[in-house]
Coordinates of C-alpha atoms in Angstrom, one line a residue:
M200 CA -16.9 82.2 96.5
A201 CA -20.6 80.9 96.8
S202 CA -21.7 77.0 97.3
S203 CA -23.8 77.3 94.8
K204 CA -21.2 79.0 92.3
F205 CA -18.6 76.8 93.1
D206 CA -21.0 74.0 92.4
E207 CA -22.0 75.5 88.8
I208 CA -18.6 75.7 87.9
R209 CA -17.6 72.4 88.7
D210 CA -20.4 70.9 86.9
K211 CA -19.5 73.2 83.5
V212 CA -15.6 71.7 83.7
R213 CA -16.7 68.5 83.9
E214 CA -18.1 68.7 80.2
F215 CA -14.6 70.2 79.3
P216 CA -12.3 68.6 76.8
T217 CA -9.7 66.5 76.8
Q218 CA -7.0 67.9 74.6
S219 CA -4.5 70.2 75.2
G220 CA -5.3 73.9 75.6
V221 CA -5.2 77.4 77.7
Y222 CA -7.9 78.0 80.7
L223 CA -8.9 81.9 81.8
M224 CA -10.4 82.3 85.0
K225 CA -12.5 85.5 85.5
G226 CA -13.1 87.2 89.0
P227 CA -15.3 90.2 89.5
G228 CA -15.9 92.3 86.4
D229 CA -15.2 89.8 83.7
K230 CA -11.4 90.6 84.9
I231 CA -9.3 87.6 83.8
I232 CA -7.3 86.7 87.3
Y233 CA -5.7 83.2 86.2
I234 CA -4.7 81.9 82.9
G235 CA -2.7 78.6 82.5
K236 CA -2.1 75.8 80.0
A237 CA -3.1 71.8 80.0
K238 CA -2.2 68.8 78.3
S239 CA -6.0 68.3 79.4
L240 CA -8.0 70.8 80.2
R241 CA -10.9 69.1 81.9
N242 CA -8.4 66.8 84.2
R243 CA -6.6 70.2 85.1
V244 CA -9.3 72.6 85.6
R245 CA -11.3 70.3 87.9
S246 CA -8.0 69.6 89.9
Y247 CA -8.7 73.6 91.2
F248 CA -12.4 72.1 92.4
T249 CA -11.9 68.9 94.5
D250 CA -12.1 69.1 97.8
S251 CA -8.7 68.6 98.6
K252 CA -7.1 70.0 101.5
D253 CA -3.9 70.2 99.5
H254 CA -4.3 73.8 97.7
S255 CA -1.9 76.2 98.8
P256 CA -3.3 79.2 100.8
K257 CA -2.6 80.8 96.8
T258 CA -5.0 78.8 95.3
R259 CA -7.9 78.3 97.8
L260 CA -7.6 82.7 97.4
L261 CA -7.6 82.3 93.3
V262 CA -10.4 79.3 93.5
S263 CA -12.4 81.9 96.0
N264 CA -12.9 84.5 93.6
I265 CA -13.4 82.7 89.9
L266 CA -16.7 83.4 88.3
E267 CA -16.3 82.1 85.4
V268 CA -13.7 80.0 83.6
E269 CA -13.0 79.9 79.6
Y270 CA -10.9 77.8 77.5
I271 CA -9.0 78.3 73.8
L272 CA -8.3 74.6 72.6
T273 CA -4.4 73.9 71.1
K274 CA -3.4 71.2 68.6
T275 CA -0.2 70.5 70.6
E276 CA 0.8 71.3 74.1
V277 CA 3.9 73.5 73.1
E278 CA 1.5 75.6 71.2
A279 CA -0.1 75.7 74.8
F280 CA 2.6 77.0 75.8
L281 CA 3.0 79.5 73.1
L282 CA -0.1 80.9 73.4
E283 CA -0.7 80.9 77.9
A284 CA 2.7 83.0 77.6
S285 CA 1.5 85.3 75.1
L286 CA -1.9 85.4 77.0
I287 CA -0.2 86.2 80.2
K288 CA 1.5 89.2 78.6
K289 CA -1.4 91.0 77.4
H290 CA -3.5 90.3 80.3
R291 CA -1.3 90.7 83.1
P292 CA -3.7 88.3 85.2
K293 CA -3.0 89.2 89.4
Y294 CA -2.2 85.0 90.1
N295 CA -0.1 84.4 87.9
I296 CA 4.1 84.5 87.7
R297 CA 4.7 87.7 85.8
L298 CA 7.8 88.9 84.6
R299 CA 8.2 92.9 84.7
D300 CA 8.9 94.9 81.5
D301 CA 10.6 97.8 83.1
K302 CA 13.8 97.4 82.5
A303 CA 14.8 95.9 78.7
Y304 CA 17.9 95.3 78.3
P305 CA 19.6 95.9 75.1
Y306 CA 20.7 93.6 72.6
I307 CA 23.2 93.9 69.3
R308 CA 20.9 93.3 66.0
L309 CA 23.2 92.7 62.8
S310 CA 20.3 92.8 59.9
W311 CA 21.8 89.4 58.2
S312 CA 19.1 88.9 56.0
E313 CA 19.9 92.0 54.1
K314 CA 22.3 92.7 50.9
Y315 CA 24.5 95.1 52.6
P316 CA 23.6 94.2 56.6
R317 CA 24.5 97.1 59.8
L318 CA 24.2 97.1 63.1
Y319 CA 22.0 98.2 65.3
V320 CA 20.7 98.7 69.2
A321 CA 17.6 96.1 69.9
R322 CA 15.5 95.9 72.7
K323 CA 13.8 93.2 72.0
V324 CA 14.2 90.4 69.9
K325 CA 12.4 89.5 66.5
R326 CA 11.8 86.7 64.5
D327 CA 13.2 89.1 61.6
G328 CA 15.7 87.0 59.6
S329 CA 18.8 89.3 61.6
L330 CA 21.1 87.9 64.4
Y331 CA 20.8 88.8 67.7
F332 CA 23.3 89.1 70.7
G333 CA 23.6 89.5 74.0
P334 CA 21.6 90.6 75.9
Y335 CA 24.2 93.5 77.8
T336 CA 23.6 95.0 80.8
S337 CA 24.8 98.7 79.9
G338 CA 23.3 100.6 76.6
L339 CA 26.8 102.5 76.2
A340 CA 28.4 99.7 76.4
V341 CA 26.7 98.2 73.5
Q342 CA 26.6 101.8 71.4
G343 CA 30.4 101.7 72.6
T344 CA 30.8 98.2 70.5
I345 CA 28.6 98.6 67.5
R346 CA 31.0 101.7 66.7
F347 CA 34.2 99.7 67.5
L348 CA 32.7 97.1 64.5
N349 CA 31.8 99.7 62.3
R350 CA 35.1 101.2 62.3
T351 CA 37.2 97.8 62.7
F352 CA 35.3 95.8 60.0
K353 CA 33.7 99.0 58.0
V354 CA 30.2 98.1 58.5
R355 CA 28.3 101.2 57.4
D356 CA 26.1 103.2 59.9
C357 CA 24.3 105.6 57.6
T358 CA 19.9 104.8 57.3
D359 CA 18.4 102.5 54.7
A360 CA 16.7 105.7 53.3
M361 CA 20.4 107.5 53.0
F362 CA 21.9 104.0 51.5
N363 CA 19.4 103.8 49.2
T364 CA 19.7 107.4 47.7
R365 CA 23.4 108.4 47.4
K366 CA 25.0 108.8 44.3
R367 CA 28.3 109.8 45.7
P368 CA 30.7 108.1 49.0
C369 CA 29.9 110.2 52.7
M370 CA 32.3 111.6 54.8
T371 CA 32.6 108.3 56.5
Y372 CA 34.2 106.8 53.2
Q373 CA 36.9 109.6 53.1
I374 CA 37.8 109.0 56.1
G375 CA 38.7 105.7 55.6
R376 CA 35.8 104.2 58.1
C377 CA 33.7 102.5 55.1
T378 CA 34.0 100.9 51.9
A379 CA 31.0 102.7 50.3
P380 CA 28.9 99.6 49.3
C381 CA 26.1 102.4 48.6
V382 CA 27.4 103.6 45.2
A383 CA 28.8 100.0 44.5
Y384 CA 32.3 100.4 45.4
I385 CA 32.3 97.3 46.4
T386 CA 30.4 94.4 45.9
Q387 CA 27.5 92.7 48.0
E388 CA 30.0 89.6 48.7
E389 CA 33.2 91.5 49.4
Y390 CA 30.8 94.0 51.9
K391 CA 29.3 90.7 53.5
S392 CA 33.0 89.1 53.6
E393 CA 34.2 92.1 55.5
V394 CA 30.7 91.9 57.9
E395 CA 31.5 88.1 58.6
G396 CA 34.0 89.5 61.0
A397 CA 31.9 91.5 62.9
K398 CA 29.9 88.7 63.4
L399 CA 32.7 86.3 64.2
F400 CA 33.3 88.4 66.8
L401 CA 29.9 89.2 67.7
K402 CA 30.0 85.4 68.4
G403 CA 33.2 85.1 70.3
Q404 CA 35.3 83.6 67.5
N405 CA 38.0 85.9 68.2
K406 CA 40.9 83.7 67.1
K407 CA 39.2 83.7 64.0
V408 CA 38.9 87.3 63.6
I409 CA 42.1 88.2 64.8
K410 CA 44.0 85.9 62.6
A411 CA 42.0 87.0 59.6
L412 CA 42.9 91.2 60.7
K413 CA 46.7 89.9 61.1
E414 CA 46.8 88.2 57.8
K415 CA 45.1 92.0 56.0
M416 CA 47.6 93.5 58.6
M417 CA 50.5 91.6 56.7
G418 CA 49.3 92.0 53.1
A419 CA 48.5 95.8 54.1
A420 CA 52.4 95.9 55.6
D421 CA 53.8 94.4 52.4
E422 CA 51.8 95.9 50.0
E423 CA 53.4 99.2 51.8
K424 CA 50.6 100.6 52.7
F425 CA 51.5 100.9 56.3
E426 CA 48.6 103.7 57.3
V427 CA 46.2 100.5 56.8
A428 CA 48.1 98.0 58.3
A429 CA 48.7 100.7 61.9
R430 CA 44.6 100.7 62.0
L431 CA 44.7 96.8 61.4
R432 CA 47.3 96.4 64.5
D433 CA 45.5 98.7 66.7
S434 CA 41.9 97.0 66.1
I435 CA 43.9 93.6 67.2
E436 CA 44.8 95.5 70.3
A437 CA 41.6 97.2 71.1
I438 CA 40.0 93.4 70.7
K439 CA 42.5 91.8 73.0
T440 CA 41.8 94.6 75.6
I441 CA 38.2 94.2 75.0
L442 CA 38.5 90.2 75.9
E443 CA 40.7 91.0 78.7
K444 CA 38.2 92.5 81.0
Q445 CA 35.7 89.8 79.9
A446 CA 35.4 86.4 83.1
V447 CA 36.5 83.2 80.6
I448 CA 34.3 79.7 81.3
N449 CA 35.4 77.9 78.6
D450 CA 38.0 79.1 76.1
T451 CA 37.6 76.3 73.6
S452 CA 33.3 76.6 73.8
E453 CA 31.0 78.3 71.1
K454 CA 28.1 77.4 72.4
D455 CA 26.0 79.9 73.8
Q456 CA 24.8 79.5 77.5
D457 CA 22.2 80.8 79.9
A458 CA 22.5 79.8 83.6
V459 CA 19.5 80.2 85.8
G460 CA 19.0 80.1 89.5
F461 CA 17.6 81.7 92.5
Y462 CA 17.0 82.9 95.7
G463 CA 14.4 84.1 97.8
D464 CA 11.9 83.6 100.9
E465 CA 8.5 84.8 102.6
R466 CA 9.4 88.5 100.9
G467 CA 9.9 87.2 97.3
C468 CA 11.6 85.5 94.9
L469 CA 14.8 86.9 92.9
I470 CA 15.4 85.1 89.5
E471 CA 19.3 85.5 87.9
T472 CA 19.7 84.7 84.3
V473 CA 23.9 84.6 83.8
H474 CA 24.7 84.8 80.2
V475 CA 27.8 83.0 78.8
R476 CA 28.4 83.8 75.1
A477 CA 31.4 81.3 73.3
G478 CA 32.6 80.7 76.8
R479 CA 32.4 84.1 78.3
V480 CA 30.2 85.8 80.6
I481 CA 28.5 89.1 78.5
G482 CA 26.5 89.8 81.9
T483 CA 23.6 88.7 84.6
R484 CA 20.2 90.1 84.7
P485 CA 17.6 89.7 87.6
H486 CA 13.9 88.8 88.1
F487 CA 12.2 89.8 91.2
L488 CA 8.7 88.0 91.7
P489 CA 6.8 90.3 94.8
H490 CA 4.6 88.1 96.9
F491 CA 6.0 84.5 96.0
D492 CA 8.4 82.0 98.2
P493 CA 10.3 79.2 96.5
N494 CA 10.6 77.6 99.8
D495 CA 7.4 77.1 100.7
S496 CA 6.1 73.6 100.5
A497 CA 3.1 73.6 99.0
E498 CA 4.7 75.0 95.6
D499 CA 5.7 72.7 92.8
P500 CA 8.9 74.1 91.5
R501 CA 9.2 72.4 88.2
E502 CA 5.7 74.4 87.7
W503 CA 6.9 78.1 88.6
M504 CA 10.5 76.9 87.2
V505 CA 8.3 76.2 83.8
D506 CA 6.4 79.1 84.2
F507 CA 9.4 81.7 84.1
L508 CA 11.3 80.0 81.0
N509 CA 8.2 80.0 78.7
Q510 CA 7.6 83.6 79.9
Y511 CA 11.3 85.0 79.6
Y512 CA 12.4 83.0 76.2
E513 CA 8.9 84.9 74.8
D514 CA 11.2 88.1 74.0
N515 CA 14.5 87.5 74.6
F516 CA 17.4 85.2 73.3
I517 CA 17.0 81.6 72.7
P518 CA 20.8 79.8 73.6
D519 CA 22.3 76.4 72.6
D520 CA 21.7 75.3 76.1
V521 CA 19.6 76.4 79.7
L522 CA 21.0 75.3 82.8
L523 CA 19.0 74.6 85.3
P524 CA 19.0 74.8 89.8
L525 CA 16.2 71.8 89.8
D526 CA 15.6 69.0 88.3
I527 CA 12.4 69.5 86.7
G528 CA 11.9 65.9 84.8
S529 CA 12.3 64.7 81.6
D530 CA 9.4 65.1 80.0
L531 CA 9.2 68.7 80.9
N532 CA 12.7 69.2 79.6
K533 CA 11.8 67.8 75.9
L534 CA 8.3 69.5 76.2
M535 CA 10.7 73.2 77.0
E536 CA 13.0 72.2 74.0
Q537 CA 10.2 71.9 71.6
V538 CA 8.5 75.1 72.9
L539 CA 11.9 76.8 72.3
E540 CA 13.0 75.4 68.9
S541 CA 9.3 76.9 67.6
R542 CA 10.4 80.0 68.6
S543 CA 13.7 80.1 67.4
G544 CA 14.0 77.6 64.4
T545 CA 16.8 75.9 66.2
K546 CA 17.4 72.8 68.4
S547 CA 18.0 74.1 72.4
T548 CA 18.9 72.1 75.3
V549 CA 17.2 72.3 78.4
R550 CA 18.8 70.4 81.6
F551 CA 19.5 69.9 84.8
A552 CA 23.5 71.4 85.5
T553 CA 24.9 68.1 86.3
D554 CA 28.1 68.1 85.0
E555 CA 31.1 70.7 86.6
R556 CA 31.2 73.5 84.1
G557 CA 27.1 73.8 85.0
R558 CA 27.0 73.5 88.3
S559 CA 29.9 76.3 88.7
L560 CA 27.9 78.4 86.2
V561 CA 24.4 77.8 88.1
E562 CA 26.5 78.6 91.7
M563 CA 27.0 81.6 90.2
A564 CA 23.7 82.7 89.0
N565 CA 22.9 81.8 93.1
E566 CA 25.3 84.1 94.2
N567 CA 24.0 86.3 92.0
A568 CA 20.4 85.9 92.2
K569 CA 21.6 86.0 96.6
A570 CA 23.4 89.2 96.6
H571 CA 20.5 91.1 93.8
F572 CA 17.4 89.8 96.0
L573 CA 19.5 91.2 99.5
K574 CA 19.9 94.2 98.0
Y575 CA 16.4 94.3 96.3
V576 CA 14.1 93.7 99.5
S577 CA 15.9 96.3 101.3
K578 CA 15.0 99.2 99.2
S579 CA 11.4 97.1 99.0
E580 CA 10.9 97.5 102.0
E581 CA 11.9 101.2 102.1
K582 CA 9.2 101.9 100.1
L583 CA 7.4 99.7 101.5
R584 CA 7.1 102.1 105.2
G585 CA 7.0 105.0 102.5
L586 CA 3.5 103.7 101.6
Q587 CA 2.8 102.3 104.7
E588 CA 2.7 106.2 105.9
I589 CA 0.8 107.4 102.6
K590 CA -1.7 105.5 103.2
E591 CA -2.2 106.5 107.2
K592 CA -1.9 109.7 106.1
F593 CA -4.1 109.8 103.1
N594 CA -6.5 107.2 105.4
L595 CA -6.3 104.8 102.7
P596 CA -8.7 101.8 103.0
E597 CA -6.1 99.8 101.9
M598 CA -1.9 100.2 100.4
P599 CA -1.4 101.8 97.6
R600 CA 0.7 99.0 95.7
R601 CA -0.3 100.6 92.4
I602 CA -0.6 104.1 92.3
E603 CA -1.7 105.8 88.6
C604 CA -1.0 109.6 87.9
Y605 CA -1.8 111.4 85.3
D606 CA -0.9 114.8 83.5
I607 CA -2.3 116.9 80.6
S608 CA -0.2 119.3 78.2
T609 CA -1.2 121.6 75.8
F610 CA 1.1 123.4 73.3
Q611 CA 0.2 126.8 72.0
G612 CA -3.4 125.5 72.1
A613 CA -3.1 123.4 69.3
E614 CA -2.6 120.2 70.0
T615 CA -3.2 118.6 73.6
V616 CA -1.9 115.0 75.1
A617 CA -2.1 112.9 78.2
S618 CA 0.3 110.7 80.1
Q619 CA -0.4 108.1 82.4
V620 CA 2.2 106.8 84.7
V621 CA 2.0 103.8 87.1
F622 CA 3.9 102.9 89.8
E623 CA 3.9 99.5 91.5
E624 CA 5.1 98.8 95.3
G625 CA 6.7 102.3 95.2
V626 CA 8.3 101.7 91.5
P627 CA 7.8 102.5 88.0
A628 CA 6.5 99.9 85.6
K629 CA 6.7 100.8 82.8
D630 CA 4.7 98.6 80.8
H631 CA 2.0 99.9 82.5
Y632 CA 2.5 103.5 81.0
R633 CA 0.1 105.1 78.9
R634 CA 0.2 107.8 76.5
Y635 CA -2.7 109.6 75.1
K636 CA -3.8 111.7 72.2
I637 CA -6.9 113.8 72.9
K638 CA -9.6 113.5 70.6
T639 CA -13.0 115.3 71.8
V640 CA -11.6 118.5 72.5
Q641 CA -10.6 121.4 71.0
G642 CA -8.1 123.8 72.6
I643 CA -7.3 124.2 76.0
N644 CA -10.0 122.7 78.3
D645 CA -8.5 120.9 81.4
F646 CA -11.6 119.1 82.1
A647 CA -13.0 118.0 79.5
S648 CA -9.8 116.3 78.3
M649 CA -9.4 115.0 81.9
Y650 CA -12.7 113.5 81.7
E651 CA -11.7 112.1 78.0
V652 CA -8.3 110.1 79.7
L653 CA -10.1 108.8 82.7
S654 CA -13.0 107.9 80.6
R655 CA -10.8 106.0 78.4
R656 CA -8.4 104.8 81.4
F657 CA -11.3 102.7 83.4
K658 CA -13.2 101.3 80.4
H659 CA -10.1 98.5 80.5
T660 CA -11.2 96.3 83.2
E661 CA -8.5 93.9 82.1
Y662 CA -6.2 96.9 83.9
E663 CA -5.4 96.4 88.0
D664 CA -7.6 99.1 90.0
P665 CA -5.2 101.4 91.4
Q666 CA -5.3 101.9 94.8
L667 CA -4.9 106.0 94.7
V668 CA -5.0 108.1 91.4
V669 CA -2.5 111.4 91.9
I670 CA -3.5 114.5 90.0
D671 CA -1.1 116.9 89.3
G672 CA -2.8 120.5 90.5
G673 CA -4.7 121.7 93.4
K674 CA -8.3 121.8 95.3
G675 CA -9.6 123.0 92.0
Q676 CA -8.3 119.9 89.6
L677 CA -8.8 117.6 92.9
S678 CA -12.6 118.7 92.6
Q679 CA -12.7 117.9 88.7
A680 CA -11.4 114.4 88.7
I681 CA -13.4 113.3 91.9
K682 CA -16.8 114.5 89.8
I683 CA -15.0 113.0 86.7
L684 CA -14.6 110.0 88.6
S685 CA -18.4 110.0 89.7
E686 CA -19.3 110.7 86.8
I687 CA -17.9 107.2 85.2
G688 CA -19.4 105.0 88.4
R689 CA -15.3 105.4 89.9
S690 CA -15.9 107.4 92.8
D691 CA -14.5 104.3 95.0
I692 CA -11.2 105.0 93.7
P693 CA -9.0 107.2 96.0
V694 CA -7.9 110.8 94.6
V695 CA -5.4 113.4 95.4
G696 CA -4.5 116.2 93.9
L697 CA -0.6 117.3 94.1
A698 CA 0.1 121.1 94.5
K699 CA 3.9 121.7 93.1
A700 CA 5.9 123.9 95.7
R701 CA 6.4 127.4 95.1
T702 CA 9.4 129.3 94.6
E703 CA 9.0 132.6 97.4
S704 CA 11.4 135.5 96.1
D705 CA 12.5 138.4 98.3
F706 CA 15.1 140.7 96.9
Q707 CA 16.1 141.8 100.3
K708 CA 17.2 138.0 101.5
T709 CA 20.4 136.3 100.5
E710 CA 18.5 132.7 100.3
V711 CA 15.7 131.7 98.0
E712 CA 12.9 130.1 100.1
S713 CA 9.9 127.6 98.5
T714 CA 7.1 126.3 100.4
D715 CA 6.5 122.7 100.9
E716 CA 4.7 120.1 98.6
R717 CA 1.2 120.1 99.5
F718 CA -1.2 117.2 98.8
F719 CA -5.0 118.1 99.3
L720 CA -7.7 115.4 100.1
P721 CA -11.3 115.2 99.3
G722 CA -13.7 117.0 102.1
R723 CA -10.6 118.2 103.8
Q724 CA -9.6 121.8 103.8
N725 CA -5.8 122.2 104.7
P726 CA -3.2 119.9 102.8
V727 CA -1.2 117.2 104.3
I728 CA 2.5 117.9 104.1
F729 CA 5.0 114.9 104.2
K730 CA 8.8 115.3 105.6
N731 CA 11.1 116.6 103.0
N732 CA 13.3 113.9 101.6
S733 CA 10.9 110.9 103.4
E734 CA 10.1 107.8 101.3
A735 CA 6.6 108.4 100.9
Q736 CA 7.3 112.1 99.6
H737 CA 9.6 110.7 97.1
I738 CA 7.3 108.0 95.5
L739 CA 4.7 110.8 95.5
V740 CA 6.4 113.6 94.1
G741 CA 8.3 110.8 91.9
I742 CA 5.5 109.8 90.2
R743 CA 4.1 113.3 89.7
D744 CA 7.2 114.3 87.8
E745 CA 7.4 110.8 85.9
A746 CA 4.1 111.5 84.5
H747 CA 5.0 115.2 83.7
R748 CA 8.0 114.0 82.3
F749 CA 6.1 110.9 79.8
A750 CA 3.7 114.1 78.4
I751 CA 6.3 116.4 77.5
T752 CA 8.0 113.8 75.6
Y753 CA 5.5 112.8 73.8
H754 CA 4.2 116.1 73.0
R755 CA 8.0 116.9 71.8
K756 CA 8.1 113.7 69.6
L757 CA 4.8 115.3 68.1
R758 CA 5.8 118.6 67.5
E759 CA 8.7 117.4 66.0
G760 CA 6.6 115.1 63.6
T761 CA 4.4 118.5 62.5
S762 CA 7.8 120.6 62.2
L763 CA 8.8 118.6 59.7
E764 CA 5.2 118.9 57.5
S765 CA 5.1 122.5 58.3
E766 CA 8.6 123.7 57.3
L767 CA 7.7 121.7 53.8
D768 CA 4.3 123.3 53.4
Y769 CA 6.2 126.3 52.6
V770 CA 7.5 125.4 49.0
V771 CA 6.0 126.5 46.7
G772 CA 4.5 123.9 44.5
L773 CA 5.0 121.0 46.6
G774 CA 1.6 118.9 47.2
E775 CA 0.3 117.0 49.8
K776 CA 1.5 113.7 47.2
R777 CA 5.2 115.0 46.4
K778 CA 5.8 116.1 50.2
K779 CA 4.7 112.1 50.7
T780 CA 6.9 111.0 48.3
L781 CA 9.9 113.2 50.2
L782 CA 8.6 111.6 53.8
T783 CA 9.3 108.4 53.2
Q784 CA 12.0 108.2 51.3
F785 CA 13.7 110.1 53.6
N786 CA 14.1 110.0 57.4
S787 CA 14.2 113.2 58.8
I788 CA 14.3 117.1 57.6
D789 CA 18.6 117.0 58.0
E790 CA 18.2 114.4 55.4
I791 CA 16.2 115.8 52.9
R792 CA 18.2 119.5 53.5
M793 CA 21.5 117.5 53.4
A794 CA 20.3 115.7 50.0
E795 CA 22.0 116.6 46.4
P796 CA 19.1 118.0 44.1
S797 CA 20.1 115.3 41.6
E798 CA 18.8 113.2 44.0
I799 CA 15.5 114.3 44.6
A800 CA 15.0 115.4 40.8
K801 CA 15.1 111.9 40.3
L802 CA 12.0 110.8 42.4
K803 CA 8.6 110.5 40.4
G804 CA 6.8 113.7 40.2
F805 CA 9.9 115.9 40.7
N806 CA 12.5 118.4 38.7
R807 CA 15.5 120.1 38.8
V808 CA 14.2 123.6 39.2
L809 CA 11.8 121.9 42.4
A810 CA 14.6 120.1 43.7
E811 CA 16.5 122.9 43.8
R812 CA 13.9 124.9 45.4
I813 CA 13.6 122.3 47.9
V814 CA 16.7 122.2 49.2
L815 CA 17.4 126.1 49.0
Q816 CA 14.2 126.8 51.1
L817 CA 15.3 124.4 53.7
N818 CA 18.7 125.9 54.2
D819 CA 17.0 128.9 54.3
S820 CA 15.3 127.9 56.7
E821 CA 17.8 126.3 59.1
E822 CA 19.7 129.5 59.0
E823 CA 16.8 131.6 60.3
E824 CA 16.4 128.8 63.3
I825 CA 19.8 129.2 64.4
E826 CA 20.0 133.4 64.5
A827 CA 16.8 133.1 66.5
E828 CA 18.3 131.1 68.8

């Protein structure tokens, strides 16, 4: 930063208010490069522009890139914490510690606020009145647990649309796995009493669950309902088996706890959270922060630990206790407790683990952090070698730490979509993926479609620029991309075309041969070839295949929505208004197909004749589709 600009910003900061708020530091292109919070905006921001030599190299680099500083006032310091976390998530500033969303760990959601609750798999914790349990490490395990709880406690597994429109019990009731609350075979209070068992199980109150099931089993046996008693006995044994597989920390505790540990060096830092629910460890979760050394004396451990906690608990379950591996001080402890309470509505404790049980949990978190760190950096170093090879072979000005790939997908010329896939440090950064529905192009026109996609992408100056753009295709597609980037004023971004390997068939040979993956560069006649199975090739082919998968998935999703409407279009007498009513009432074409005509006839604007025609025609179309396969 030029001294004149430095002095100008420093003079401006002197006029900042002394109340709490969030400050936004901007760099070239009006891009936000750092977001911070402060109890006193003037004092905090002014500290960056002192002549102090105590600043870390990272802070000095940040200050050298600042061209503008803005602020947003908040009523309290807690509000500043909440606003900072949401703004960091939205803008992803370069110099902030950021948690990557590349893997969303599953939760079990119990919709307890509904009249007739049910269980769902959830990827995010929302403030919707539901109860959330987790996070768990395996999605399959979560689905298996939900199936087990549905079967054991007879929790409904039907959709709300199906539940609200049923006039007679479904097959699940017939086989004894549901109590048919949809047709009032059981009252709301009785149903919630059954679901209470699932809630207690998920809360870890297993002794109460087993005791209640045993009482039911004995009651069923006394009434000579031996099949019911046998099912209850099997459920009790299944619960005991599940409990035996979980590590017990404190069998008498009903508290939910998260223990935080960390390990790192100049290559980065891995923060580990160990999740304990009602005294049992249900899983761990690693969070890697690249280019951040927790051992650097210039880094304030209290500051980065609080930044982590603030971001992590914005979207995740907030437990009763958060156990820390270092002392952040009583003031910050209390402040974080207020932040967590404002998000969850219940009191939580944030504390440095000094008791024996707390220290053992934090030690477990530290050990897991070290193991995951060593595994992560080993893979990361392989990726860096691959990125270095890409840099050298493509003669790039810098290491391609961010690579973007675009794919255009058209189905039968009807609708065109595109995908944007991003790899950072050689691995997918899924929170940066984007889908585009092409708006300005009719029919098949790949050039115009790519022009629209790249124009829309590079209007977003809040996103980091890629060090490399990969286009799926050969010389023709590459020349188009170069022209487009030039026209939108971004010819500074390196671009490469990736031509897919071709299979060469020769019926006289015993083996099928294929060409290499070929990479075309601007101004170069011959393609660049990487060794098969090299890390560089894995990265580039991987991002191309991922972009193709992402585009096809989006197209399939759009086609499924369209096909739902097109089948209804062929029903005589079914106009747009009635079709909209059907699509609102039922979740899928299969639900409409399986519905009773009497159910459809009761909808507003429908009658018995039209309802029978809808069901008959949809079932006829299903038979035609099966024959065609």
